[in-house]
PDB file of C-alpha atoms in Angstrom:
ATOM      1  CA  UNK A  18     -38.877 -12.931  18.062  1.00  0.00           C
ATOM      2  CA  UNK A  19     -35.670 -14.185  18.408  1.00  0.00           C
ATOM      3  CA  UNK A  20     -35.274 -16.265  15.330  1.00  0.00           C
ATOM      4  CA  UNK A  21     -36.910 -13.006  13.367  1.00  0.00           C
ATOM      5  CA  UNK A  22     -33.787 -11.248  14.826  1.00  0.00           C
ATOM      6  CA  UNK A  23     -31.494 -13.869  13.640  1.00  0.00           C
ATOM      7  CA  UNK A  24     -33.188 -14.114  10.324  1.00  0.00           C
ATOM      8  CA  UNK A  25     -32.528 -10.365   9.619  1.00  0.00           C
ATOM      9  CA  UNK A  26     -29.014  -9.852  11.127  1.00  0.00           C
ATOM     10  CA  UNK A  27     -27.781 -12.765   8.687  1.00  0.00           C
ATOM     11  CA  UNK A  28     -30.007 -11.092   5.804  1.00  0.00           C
ATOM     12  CA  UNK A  29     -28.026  -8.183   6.508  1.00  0.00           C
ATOM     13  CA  UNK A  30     -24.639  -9.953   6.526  1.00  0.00           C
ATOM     14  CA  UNK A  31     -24.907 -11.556   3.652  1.00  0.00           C
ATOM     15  CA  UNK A  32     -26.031  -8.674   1.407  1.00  0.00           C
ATOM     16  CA  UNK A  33     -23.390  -6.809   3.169  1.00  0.00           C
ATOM     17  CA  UNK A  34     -20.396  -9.437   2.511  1.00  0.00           C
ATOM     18  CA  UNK A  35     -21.587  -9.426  -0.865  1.00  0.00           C
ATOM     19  CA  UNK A  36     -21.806  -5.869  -1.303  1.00  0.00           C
ATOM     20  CA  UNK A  37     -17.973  -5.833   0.168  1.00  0.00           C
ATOM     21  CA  UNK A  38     -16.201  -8.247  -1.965  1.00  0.00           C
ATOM     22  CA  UNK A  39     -18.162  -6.493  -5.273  1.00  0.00           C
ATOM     23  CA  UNK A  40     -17.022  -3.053  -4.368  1.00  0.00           C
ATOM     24  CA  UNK A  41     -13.331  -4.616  -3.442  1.00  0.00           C
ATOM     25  CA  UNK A  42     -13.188  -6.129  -7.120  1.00  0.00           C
ATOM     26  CA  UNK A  43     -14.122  -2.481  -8.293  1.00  0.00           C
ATOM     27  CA  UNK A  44     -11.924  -0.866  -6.107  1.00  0.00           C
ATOM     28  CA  UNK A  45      -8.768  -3.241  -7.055  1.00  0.00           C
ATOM     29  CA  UNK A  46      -9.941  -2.810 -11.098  1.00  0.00           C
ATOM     30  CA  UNK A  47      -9.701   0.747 -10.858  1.00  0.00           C
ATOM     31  CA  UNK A  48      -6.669   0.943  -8.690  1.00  0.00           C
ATOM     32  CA  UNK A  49      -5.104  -1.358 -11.608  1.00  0.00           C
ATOM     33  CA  UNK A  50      -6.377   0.579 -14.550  1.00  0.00           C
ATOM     34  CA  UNK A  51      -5.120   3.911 -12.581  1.00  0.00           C
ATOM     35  CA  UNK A  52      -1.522   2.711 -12.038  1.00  0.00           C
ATOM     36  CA  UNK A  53      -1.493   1.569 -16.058  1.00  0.00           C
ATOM     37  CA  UNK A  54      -2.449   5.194 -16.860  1.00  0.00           C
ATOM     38  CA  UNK A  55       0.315   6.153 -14.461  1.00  0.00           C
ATOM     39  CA  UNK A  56       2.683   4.419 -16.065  1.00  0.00           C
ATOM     40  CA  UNK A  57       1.461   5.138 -19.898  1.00  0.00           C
ATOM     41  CA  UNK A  58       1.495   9.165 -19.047  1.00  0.00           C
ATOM     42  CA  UNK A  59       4.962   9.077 -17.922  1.00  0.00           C
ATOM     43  CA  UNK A  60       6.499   6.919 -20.914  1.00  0.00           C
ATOM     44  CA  UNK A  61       4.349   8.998 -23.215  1.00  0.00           C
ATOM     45  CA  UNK A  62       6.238  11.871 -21.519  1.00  0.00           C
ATOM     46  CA  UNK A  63       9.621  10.695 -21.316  1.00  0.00           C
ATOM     47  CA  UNK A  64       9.804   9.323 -24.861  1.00  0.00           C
ATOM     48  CA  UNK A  65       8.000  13.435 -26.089  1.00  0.00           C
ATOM     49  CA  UNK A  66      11.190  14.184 -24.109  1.00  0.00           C
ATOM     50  CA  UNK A  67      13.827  12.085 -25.866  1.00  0.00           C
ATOM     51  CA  UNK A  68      12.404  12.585 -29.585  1.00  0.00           C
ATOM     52  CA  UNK A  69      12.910  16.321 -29.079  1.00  0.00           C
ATOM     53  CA  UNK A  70      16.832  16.114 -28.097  1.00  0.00           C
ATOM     54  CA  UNK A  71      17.371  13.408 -30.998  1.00  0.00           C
ATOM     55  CA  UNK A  72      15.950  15.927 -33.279  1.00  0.00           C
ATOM     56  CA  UNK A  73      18.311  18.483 -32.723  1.00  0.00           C
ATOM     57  CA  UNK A  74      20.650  18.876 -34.822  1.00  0.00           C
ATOM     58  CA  UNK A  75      23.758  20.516 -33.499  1.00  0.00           C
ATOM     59  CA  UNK A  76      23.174  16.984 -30.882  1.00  0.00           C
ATOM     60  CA  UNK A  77      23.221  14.776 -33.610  1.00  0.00           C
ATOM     61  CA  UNK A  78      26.257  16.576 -35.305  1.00  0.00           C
ATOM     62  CA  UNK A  79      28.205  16.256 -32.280  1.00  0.00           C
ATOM     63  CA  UNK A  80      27.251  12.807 -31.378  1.00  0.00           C
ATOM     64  CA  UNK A  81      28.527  11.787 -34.394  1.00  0.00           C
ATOM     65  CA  UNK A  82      31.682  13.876 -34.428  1.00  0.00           C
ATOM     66  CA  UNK A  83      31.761  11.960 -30.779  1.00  0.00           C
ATOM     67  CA  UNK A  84      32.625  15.410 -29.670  1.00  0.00           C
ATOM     68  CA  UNK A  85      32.546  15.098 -25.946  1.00  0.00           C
ATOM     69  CA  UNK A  86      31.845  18.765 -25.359  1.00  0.00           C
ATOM     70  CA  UNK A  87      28.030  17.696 -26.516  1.00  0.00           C
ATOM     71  CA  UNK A  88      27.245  18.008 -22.619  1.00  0.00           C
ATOM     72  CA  UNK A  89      27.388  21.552 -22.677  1.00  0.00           C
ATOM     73  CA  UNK A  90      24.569  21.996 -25.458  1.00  0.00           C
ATOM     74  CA  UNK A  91      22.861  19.381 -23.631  1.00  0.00           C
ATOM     75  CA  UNK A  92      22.057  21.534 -20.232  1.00  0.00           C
ATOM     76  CA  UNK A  93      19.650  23.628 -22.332  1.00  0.00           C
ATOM     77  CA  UNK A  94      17.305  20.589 -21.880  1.00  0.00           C
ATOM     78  CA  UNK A  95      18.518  18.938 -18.458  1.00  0.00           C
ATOM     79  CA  UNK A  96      17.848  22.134 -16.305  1.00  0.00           C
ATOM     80  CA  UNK A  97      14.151  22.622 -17.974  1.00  0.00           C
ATOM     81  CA  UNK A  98      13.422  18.638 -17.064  1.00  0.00           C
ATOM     82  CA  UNK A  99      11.264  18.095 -13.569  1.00  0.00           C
ATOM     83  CA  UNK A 100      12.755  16.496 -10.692  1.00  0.00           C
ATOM     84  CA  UNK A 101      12.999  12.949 -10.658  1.00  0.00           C
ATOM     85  CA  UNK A 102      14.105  13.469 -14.292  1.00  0.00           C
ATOM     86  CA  UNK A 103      17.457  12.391 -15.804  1.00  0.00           C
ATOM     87  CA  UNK A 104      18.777  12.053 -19.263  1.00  0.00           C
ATOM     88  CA  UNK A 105      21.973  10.088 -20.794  1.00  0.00           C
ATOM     89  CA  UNK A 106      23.437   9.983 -24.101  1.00  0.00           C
ATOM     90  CA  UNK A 107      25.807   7.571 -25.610  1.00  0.00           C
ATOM     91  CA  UNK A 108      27.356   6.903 -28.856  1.00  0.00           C
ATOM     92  CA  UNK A 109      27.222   3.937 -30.704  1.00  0.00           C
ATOM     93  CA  UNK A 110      29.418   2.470 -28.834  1.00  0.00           C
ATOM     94  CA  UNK A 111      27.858   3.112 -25.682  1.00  0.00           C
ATOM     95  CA  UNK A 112      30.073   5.697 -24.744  1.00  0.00           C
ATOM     96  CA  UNK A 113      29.132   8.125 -21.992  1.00  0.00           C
ATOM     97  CA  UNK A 114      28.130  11.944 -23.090  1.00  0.00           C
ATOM     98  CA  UNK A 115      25.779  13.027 -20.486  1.00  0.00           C
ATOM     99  CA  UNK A 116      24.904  11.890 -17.072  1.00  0.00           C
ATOM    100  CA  UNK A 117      23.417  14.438 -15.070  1.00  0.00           C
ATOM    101  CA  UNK A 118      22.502  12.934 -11.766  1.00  0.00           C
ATOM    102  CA  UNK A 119      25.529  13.279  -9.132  1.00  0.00           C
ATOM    103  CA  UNK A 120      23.893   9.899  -7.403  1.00  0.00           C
ATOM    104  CA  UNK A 121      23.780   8.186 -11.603  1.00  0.00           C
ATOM    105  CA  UNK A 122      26.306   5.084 -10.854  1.00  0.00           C
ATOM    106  CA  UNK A 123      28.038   6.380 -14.375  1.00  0.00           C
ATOM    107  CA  UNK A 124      27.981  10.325 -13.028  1.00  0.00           C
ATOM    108  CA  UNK A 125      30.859  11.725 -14.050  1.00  0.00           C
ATOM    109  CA  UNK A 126      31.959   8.811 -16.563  1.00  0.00           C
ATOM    110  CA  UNK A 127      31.951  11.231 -19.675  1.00  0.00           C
ATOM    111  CA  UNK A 128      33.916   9.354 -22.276  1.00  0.00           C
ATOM    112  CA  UNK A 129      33.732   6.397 -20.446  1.00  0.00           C
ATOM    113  CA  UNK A 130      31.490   3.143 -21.677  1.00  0.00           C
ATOM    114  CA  UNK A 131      28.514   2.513 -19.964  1.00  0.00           C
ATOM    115  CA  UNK A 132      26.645  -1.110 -19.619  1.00  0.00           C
ATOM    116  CA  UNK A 133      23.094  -1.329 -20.076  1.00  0.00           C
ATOM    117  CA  UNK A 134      21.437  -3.890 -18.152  1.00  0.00           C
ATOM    118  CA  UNK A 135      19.595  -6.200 -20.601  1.00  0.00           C
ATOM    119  CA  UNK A 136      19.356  -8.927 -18.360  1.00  0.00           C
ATOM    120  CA  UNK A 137      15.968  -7.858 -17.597  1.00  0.00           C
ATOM    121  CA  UNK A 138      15.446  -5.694 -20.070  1.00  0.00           C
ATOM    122  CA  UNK A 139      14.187  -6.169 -23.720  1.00  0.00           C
ATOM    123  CA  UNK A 140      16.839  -3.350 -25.068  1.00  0.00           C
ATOM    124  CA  UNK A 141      18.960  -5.453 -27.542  1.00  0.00           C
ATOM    125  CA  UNK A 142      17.980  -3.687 -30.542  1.00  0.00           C
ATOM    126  CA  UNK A 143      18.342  -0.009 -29.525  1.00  0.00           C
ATOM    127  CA  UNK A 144      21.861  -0.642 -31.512  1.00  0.00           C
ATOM    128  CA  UNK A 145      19.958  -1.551 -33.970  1.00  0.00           C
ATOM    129  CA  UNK A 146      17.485   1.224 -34.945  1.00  0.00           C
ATOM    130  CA  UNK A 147      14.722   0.074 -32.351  1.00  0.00           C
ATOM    131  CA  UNK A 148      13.651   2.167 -29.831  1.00  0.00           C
ATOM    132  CA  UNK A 149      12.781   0.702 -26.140  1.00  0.00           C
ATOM    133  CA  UNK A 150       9.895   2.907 -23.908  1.00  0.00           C
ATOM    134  CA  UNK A 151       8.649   1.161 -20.783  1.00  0.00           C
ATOM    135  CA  UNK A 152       9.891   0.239 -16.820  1.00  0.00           C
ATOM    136  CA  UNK A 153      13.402  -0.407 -17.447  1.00  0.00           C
ATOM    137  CA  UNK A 154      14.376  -3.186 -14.622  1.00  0.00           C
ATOM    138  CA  UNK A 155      17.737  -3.421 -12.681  1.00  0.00           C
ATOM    139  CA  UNK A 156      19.289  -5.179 -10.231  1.00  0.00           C
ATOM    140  CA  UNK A 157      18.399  -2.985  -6.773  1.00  0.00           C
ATOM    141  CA  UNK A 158      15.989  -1.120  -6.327  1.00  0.00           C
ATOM    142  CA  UNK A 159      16.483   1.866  -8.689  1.00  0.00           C
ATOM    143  CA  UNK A 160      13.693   1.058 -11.391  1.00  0.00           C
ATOM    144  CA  UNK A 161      12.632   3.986 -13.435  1.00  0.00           C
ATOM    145  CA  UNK A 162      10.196   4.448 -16.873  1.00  0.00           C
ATOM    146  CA  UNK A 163      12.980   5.155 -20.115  1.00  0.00           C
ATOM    147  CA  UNK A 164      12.274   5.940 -23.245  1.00  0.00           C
ATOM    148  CA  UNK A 165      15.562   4.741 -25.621  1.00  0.00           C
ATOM    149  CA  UNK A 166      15.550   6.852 -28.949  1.00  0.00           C
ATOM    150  CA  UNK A 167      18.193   5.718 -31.549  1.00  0.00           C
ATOM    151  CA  UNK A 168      19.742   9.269 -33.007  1.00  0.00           C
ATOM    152  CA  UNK A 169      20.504   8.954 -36.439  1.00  0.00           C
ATOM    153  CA  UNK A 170      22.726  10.905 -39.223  1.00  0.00           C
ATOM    154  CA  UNK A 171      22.632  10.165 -42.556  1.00  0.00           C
ATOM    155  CA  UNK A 172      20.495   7.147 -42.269  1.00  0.00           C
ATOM    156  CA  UNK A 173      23.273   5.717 -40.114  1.00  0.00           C
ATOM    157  CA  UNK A 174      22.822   4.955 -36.055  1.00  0.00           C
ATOM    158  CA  UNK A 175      25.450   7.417 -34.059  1.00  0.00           C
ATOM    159  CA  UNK A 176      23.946   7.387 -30.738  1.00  0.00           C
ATOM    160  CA  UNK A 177      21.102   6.714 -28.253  1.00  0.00           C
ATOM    161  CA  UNK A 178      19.498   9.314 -26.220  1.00  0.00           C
ATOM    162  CA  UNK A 179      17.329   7.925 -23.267  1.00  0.00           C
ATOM    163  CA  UNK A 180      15.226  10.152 -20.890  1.00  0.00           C
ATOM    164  CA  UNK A 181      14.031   8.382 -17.691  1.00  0.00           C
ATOM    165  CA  UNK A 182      12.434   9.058 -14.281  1.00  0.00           C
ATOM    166  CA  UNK A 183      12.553   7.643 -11.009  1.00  0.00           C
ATOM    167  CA  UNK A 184      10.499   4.800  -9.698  1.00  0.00           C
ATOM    168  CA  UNK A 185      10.414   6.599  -6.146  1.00  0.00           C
ATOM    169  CA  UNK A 186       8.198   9.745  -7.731  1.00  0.00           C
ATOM    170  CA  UNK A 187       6.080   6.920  -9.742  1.00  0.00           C
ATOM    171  CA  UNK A 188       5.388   5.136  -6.511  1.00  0.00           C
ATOM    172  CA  UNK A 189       4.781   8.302  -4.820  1.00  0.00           C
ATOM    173  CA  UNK A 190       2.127   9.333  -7.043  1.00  0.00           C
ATOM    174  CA  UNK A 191       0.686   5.723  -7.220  1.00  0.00           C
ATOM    175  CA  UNK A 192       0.466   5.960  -3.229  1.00  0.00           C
ATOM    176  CA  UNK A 193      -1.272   8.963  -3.376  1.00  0.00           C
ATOM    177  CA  UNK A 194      -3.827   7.965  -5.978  1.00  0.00           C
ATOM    178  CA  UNK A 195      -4.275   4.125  -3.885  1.00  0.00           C
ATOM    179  CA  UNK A 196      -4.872   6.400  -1.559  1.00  0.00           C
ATOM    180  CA  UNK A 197      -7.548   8.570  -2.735  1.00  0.00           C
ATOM    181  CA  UNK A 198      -9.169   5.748  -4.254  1.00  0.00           C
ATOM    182  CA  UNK A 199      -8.999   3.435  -1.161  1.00  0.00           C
ATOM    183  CA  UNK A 200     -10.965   6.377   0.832  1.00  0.00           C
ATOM    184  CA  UNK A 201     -13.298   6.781  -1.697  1.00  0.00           C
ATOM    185  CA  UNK A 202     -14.450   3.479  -2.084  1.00  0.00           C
ATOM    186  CA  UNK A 203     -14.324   2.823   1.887  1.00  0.00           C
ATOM    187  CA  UNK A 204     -16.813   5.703   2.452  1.00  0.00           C
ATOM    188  CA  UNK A 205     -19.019   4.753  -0.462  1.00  0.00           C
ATOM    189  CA  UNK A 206     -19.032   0.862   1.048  1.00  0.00           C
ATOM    190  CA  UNK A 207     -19.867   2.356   4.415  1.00  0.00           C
ATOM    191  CA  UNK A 208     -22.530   4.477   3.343  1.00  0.00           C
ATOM    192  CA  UNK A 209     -24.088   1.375   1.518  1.00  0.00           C
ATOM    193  CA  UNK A 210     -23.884  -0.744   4.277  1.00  0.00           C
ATOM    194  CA  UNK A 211     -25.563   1.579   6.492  1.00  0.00           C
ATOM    195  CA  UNK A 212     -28.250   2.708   3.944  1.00  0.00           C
ATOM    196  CA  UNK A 213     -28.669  -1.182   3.656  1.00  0.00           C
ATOM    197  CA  UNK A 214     -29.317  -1.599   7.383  1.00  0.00           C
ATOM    198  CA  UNK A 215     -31.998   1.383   7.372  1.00  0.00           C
ATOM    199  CA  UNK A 216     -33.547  -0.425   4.538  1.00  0.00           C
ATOM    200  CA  UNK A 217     -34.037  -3.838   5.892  1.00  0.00           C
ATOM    201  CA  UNK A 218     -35.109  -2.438   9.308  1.00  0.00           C
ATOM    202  CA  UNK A 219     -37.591  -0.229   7.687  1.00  0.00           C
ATOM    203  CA  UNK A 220     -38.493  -3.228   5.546  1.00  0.00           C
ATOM    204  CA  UNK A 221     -38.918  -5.361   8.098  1.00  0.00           C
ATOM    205  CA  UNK A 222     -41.021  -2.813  10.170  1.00  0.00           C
ATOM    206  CA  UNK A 223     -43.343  -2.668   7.398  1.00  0.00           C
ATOM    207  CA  UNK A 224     -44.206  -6.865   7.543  1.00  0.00           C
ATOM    208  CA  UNK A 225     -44.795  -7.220  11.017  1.00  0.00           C
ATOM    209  CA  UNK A 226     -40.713  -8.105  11.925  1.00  0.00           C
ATOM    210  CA  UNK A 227     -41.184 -11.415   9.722  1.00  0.00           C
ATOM    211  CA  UNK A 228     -38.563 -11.625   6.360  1.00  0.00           C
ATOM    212  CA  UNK A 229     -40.114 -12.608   3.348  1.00  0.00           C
ATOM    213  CA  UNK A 230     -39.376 -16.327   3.660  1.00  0.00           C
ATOM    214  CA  UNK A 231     -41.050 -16.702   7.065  1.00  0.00           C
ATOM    215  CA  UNK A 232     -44.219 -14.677   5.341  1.00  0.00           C
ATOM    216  CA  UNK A 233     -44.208 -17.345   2.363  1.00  0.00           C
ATOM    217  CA  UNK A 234     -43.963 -20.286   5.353  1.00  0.00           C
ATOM    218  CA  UNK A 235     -46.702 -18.619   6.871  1.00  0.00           C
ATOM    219  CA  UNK A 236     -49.441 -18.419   4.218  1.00  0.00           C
ATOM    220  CA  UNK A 237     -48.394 -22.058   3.331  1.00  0.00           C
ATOM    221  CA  UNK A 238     -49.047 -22.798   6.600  1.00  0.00           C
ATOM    222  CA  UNK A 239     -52.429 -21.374   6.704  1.00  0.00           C
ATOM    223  CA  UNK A 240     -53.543 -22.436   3.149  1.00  0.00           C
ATOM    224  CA  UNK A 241     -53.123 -26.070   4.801  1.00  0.00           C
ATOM    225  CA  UNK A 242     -54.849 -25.344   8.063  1.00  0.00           C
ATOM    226  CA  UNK A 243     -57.538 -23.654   6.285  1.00  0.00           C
ATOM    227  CA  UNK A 244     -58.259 -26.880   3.398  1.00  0.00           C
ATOM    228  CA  UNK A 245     -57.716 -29.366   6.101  1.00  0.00           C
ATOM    229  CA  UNK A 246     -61.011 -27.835   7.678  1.00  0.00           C
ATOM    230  CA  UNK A 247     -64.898 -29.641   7.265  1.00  0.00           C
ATOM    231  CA  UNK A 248     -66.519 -26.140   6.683  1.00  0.00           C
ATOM    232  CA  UNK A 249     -67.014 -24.068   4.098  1.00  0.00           C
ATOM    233  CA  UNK A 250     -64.550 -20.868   4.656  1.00  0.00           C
ATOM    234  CA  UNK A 251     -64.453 -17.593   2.351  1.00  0.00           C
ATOM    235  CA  UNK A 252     -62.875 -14.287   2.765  1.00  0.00           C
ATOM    236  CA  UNK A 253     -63.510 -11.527   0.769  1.00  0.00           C
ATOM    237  CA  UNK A 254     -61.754  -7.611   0.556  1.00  0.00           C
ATOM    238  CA  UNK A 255     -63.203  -4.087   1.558  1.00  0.00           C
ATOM    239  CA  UNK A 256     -65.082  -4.378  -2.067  1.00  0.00           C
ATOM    240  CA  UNK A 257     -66.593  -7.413  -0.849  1.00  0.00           C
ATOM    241  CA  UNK A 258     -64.682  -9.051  -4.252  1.00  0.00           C
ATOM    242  CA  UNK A 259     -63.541 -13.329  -2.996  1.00  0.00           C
ATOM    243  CA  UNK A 260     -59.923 -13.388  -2.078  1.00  0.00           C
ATOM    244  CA  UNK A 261     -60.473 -17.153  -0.707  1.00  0.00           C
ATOM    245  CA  UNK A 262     -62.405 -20.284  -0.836  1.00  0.00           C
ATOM    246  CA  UNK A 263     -61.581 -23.764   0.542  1.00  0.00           C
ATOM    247  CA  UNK A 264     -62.342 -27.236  -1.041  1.00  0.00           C
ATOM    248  CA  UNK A 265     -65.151 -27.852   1.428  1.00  0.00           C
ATOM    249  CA  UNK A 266     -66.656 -24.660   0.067  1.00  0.00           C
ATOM    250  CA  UNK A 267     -66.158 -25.714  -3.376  1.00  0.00           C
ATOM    251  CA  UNK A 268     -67.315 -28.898  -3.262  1.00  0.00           C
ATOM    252  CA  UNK A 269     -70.669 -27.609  -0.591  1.00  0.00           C
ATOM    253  CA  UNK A 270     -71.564 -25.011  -3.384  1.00  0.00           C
ATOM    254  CA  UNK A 271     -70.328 -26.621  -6.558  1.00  0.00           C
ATOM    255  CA  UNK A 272     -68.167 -24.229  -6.947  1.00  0.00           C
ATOM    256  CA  UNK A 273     -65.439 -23.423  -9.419  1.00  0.00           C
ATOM    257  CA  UNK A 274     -61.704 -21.798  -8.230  1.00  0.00           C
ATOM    258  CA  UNK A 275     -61.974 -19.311 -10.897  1.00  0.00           C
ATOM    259  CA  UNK A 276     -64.833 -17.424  -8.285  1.00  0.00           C
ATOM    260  CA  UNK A 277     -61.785 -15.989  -6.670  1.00  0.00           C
ATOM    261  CA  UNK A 278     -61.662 -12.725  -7.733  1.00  0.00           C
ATOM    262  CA  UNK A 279     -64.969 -12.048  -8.489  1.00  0.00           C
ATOM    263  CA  UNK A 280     -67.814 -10.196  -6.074  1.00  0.00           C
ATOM    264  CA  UNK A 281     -68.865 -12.338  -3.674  1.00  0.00           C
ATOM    265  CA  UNK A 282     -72.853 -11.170  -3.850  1.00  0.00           C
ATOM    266  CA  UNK A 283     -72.465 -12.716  -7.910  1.00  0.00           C
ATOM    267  CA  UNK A 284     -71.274 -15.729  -6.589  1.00  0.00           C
ATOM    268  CA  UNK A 285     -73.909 -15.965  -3.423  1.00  0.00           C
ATOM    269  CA  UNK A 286     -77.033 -13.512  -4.674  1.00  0.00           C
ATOM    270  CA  UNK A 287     -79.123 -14.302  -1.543  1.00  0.00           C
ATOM    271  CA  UNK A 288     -76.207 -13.191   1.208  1.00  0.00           C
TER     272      UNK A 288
END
């Protein structure tokens, strides 16, 4: 009794420990693809944001005019954008025309050149005609998602517009979703592992306690306990059809194995 308890608490574990690491692969595969979405949605967004101001035309007639009252026509955009939004345009010389955000580290440079950080950044040829939309990395800890647009005028560069959002609502979102997910997948796993137990108890109920294995040591068992014996033995089922003969049987009748299976009052007409 014992080792039939032992036998099906480590049937269980197993089954369960596999059932855990499968649904933790799933789990981290969706998390993964979810946080790519996350990130595709919002640099989808920000560059729909920065194609629409480069468009504009009293923007790009300004820009290149480097008419530093371009700010002004500007807020028509900046106070429609969410929070966690900001937007800055330079010239082509990277000179400052809007900064928005009062906590910006160029806020309040208008007219003033701004660096962009290409250290870490793949943004060399946004002077150059190419745009730039991904996680833009600095320094701290103040990544955002831009979109870079060059803003042309007569097939000739005059600026960059770049819209961008924070990192901190990103991560906030992805926390929310990891989450979600996290719960999700925890309740299914528990459920599983539960339904799992019910199963194999049940399962094991129905064969007497023993696990399949022991069962298949069993009839081997009794298979050689049953040839090893000097008299004829035969079983047969409620339709009286052979389910069993032994060599000394066999050998007493000159038999055949192939009788197994068929009705035992065929085989033996005067029984």
């Amino acid at each position: 009794g014992f080792m039939r308890k032992g036998n099906n608490n480590l049937l269980i574990v197993l089954v369960g420990t596999v059932m855990t690491v499968a649904f933790l692969f799933l789990a981290i595969y969706v998390i993964t693809e979810e946080f790519n979405h996350i990130d595709k949605t919002f640099g989808e967004e920000v560059e729909n944001l920065a194609r629409i101001i480069k468009d504009d035309e009293n923007i790009v007639d300004k820009l290149k005019n480097q008419d530093l009252t371009l700010h002004l026509d500007l807020e028509q955009y900046t106070e429609h954008l969410p929070e966690s939004y900001y937007l800055i345009v330079l010239d082509e010389t990277s000179k400052v025309y809007y900064t928005p955000w009062l906590d910006h580290p160029v806020s309040g440079d208008l007219g003033k050149w701004m660096s962009l950080d290409n250290q870490y950044n793949d943004i060399d040829g946004i002077y150059e005609g190419d745009s730039f939309v991904g996680r833009y990395y600095v320094s701290g800890s103040n990544d955002s998602i831009r979109a870079f647009l060059p803003v042309f005028k007569d097939n000739e560069q005059v600026g960059i517009v770049c819209v961008a959002v924070k990192n901190s609502l990103i991560q906030d979102i992805k926390t929310d979703k990891f989450i979600k997910i996290g719960v999700a997948f925890g309740i299914g796993l528990s459920l599983s592992i539960i339904s799992l137990i019910g199963l194999t108890r049940r399962y094991k109920s129905e064969l007497l306690g023993y696990a399949p294995a022991q069962i298949a040591m069993l009839y081997a068992e009794n298979n050689s306990v049953i040839e090893q014996i000097n008299e004829g033995i035969i079983t047969v089922d409620e339709k009286f059809n052979i389910t069993r003969v032994n060599k000394t049987l066999l050998n007493m009748f000159e038999l055949k194995a192939d009788v197994v299976g068929k009705p035992v009052f065929e085989t033996f007409p005067h029984v």
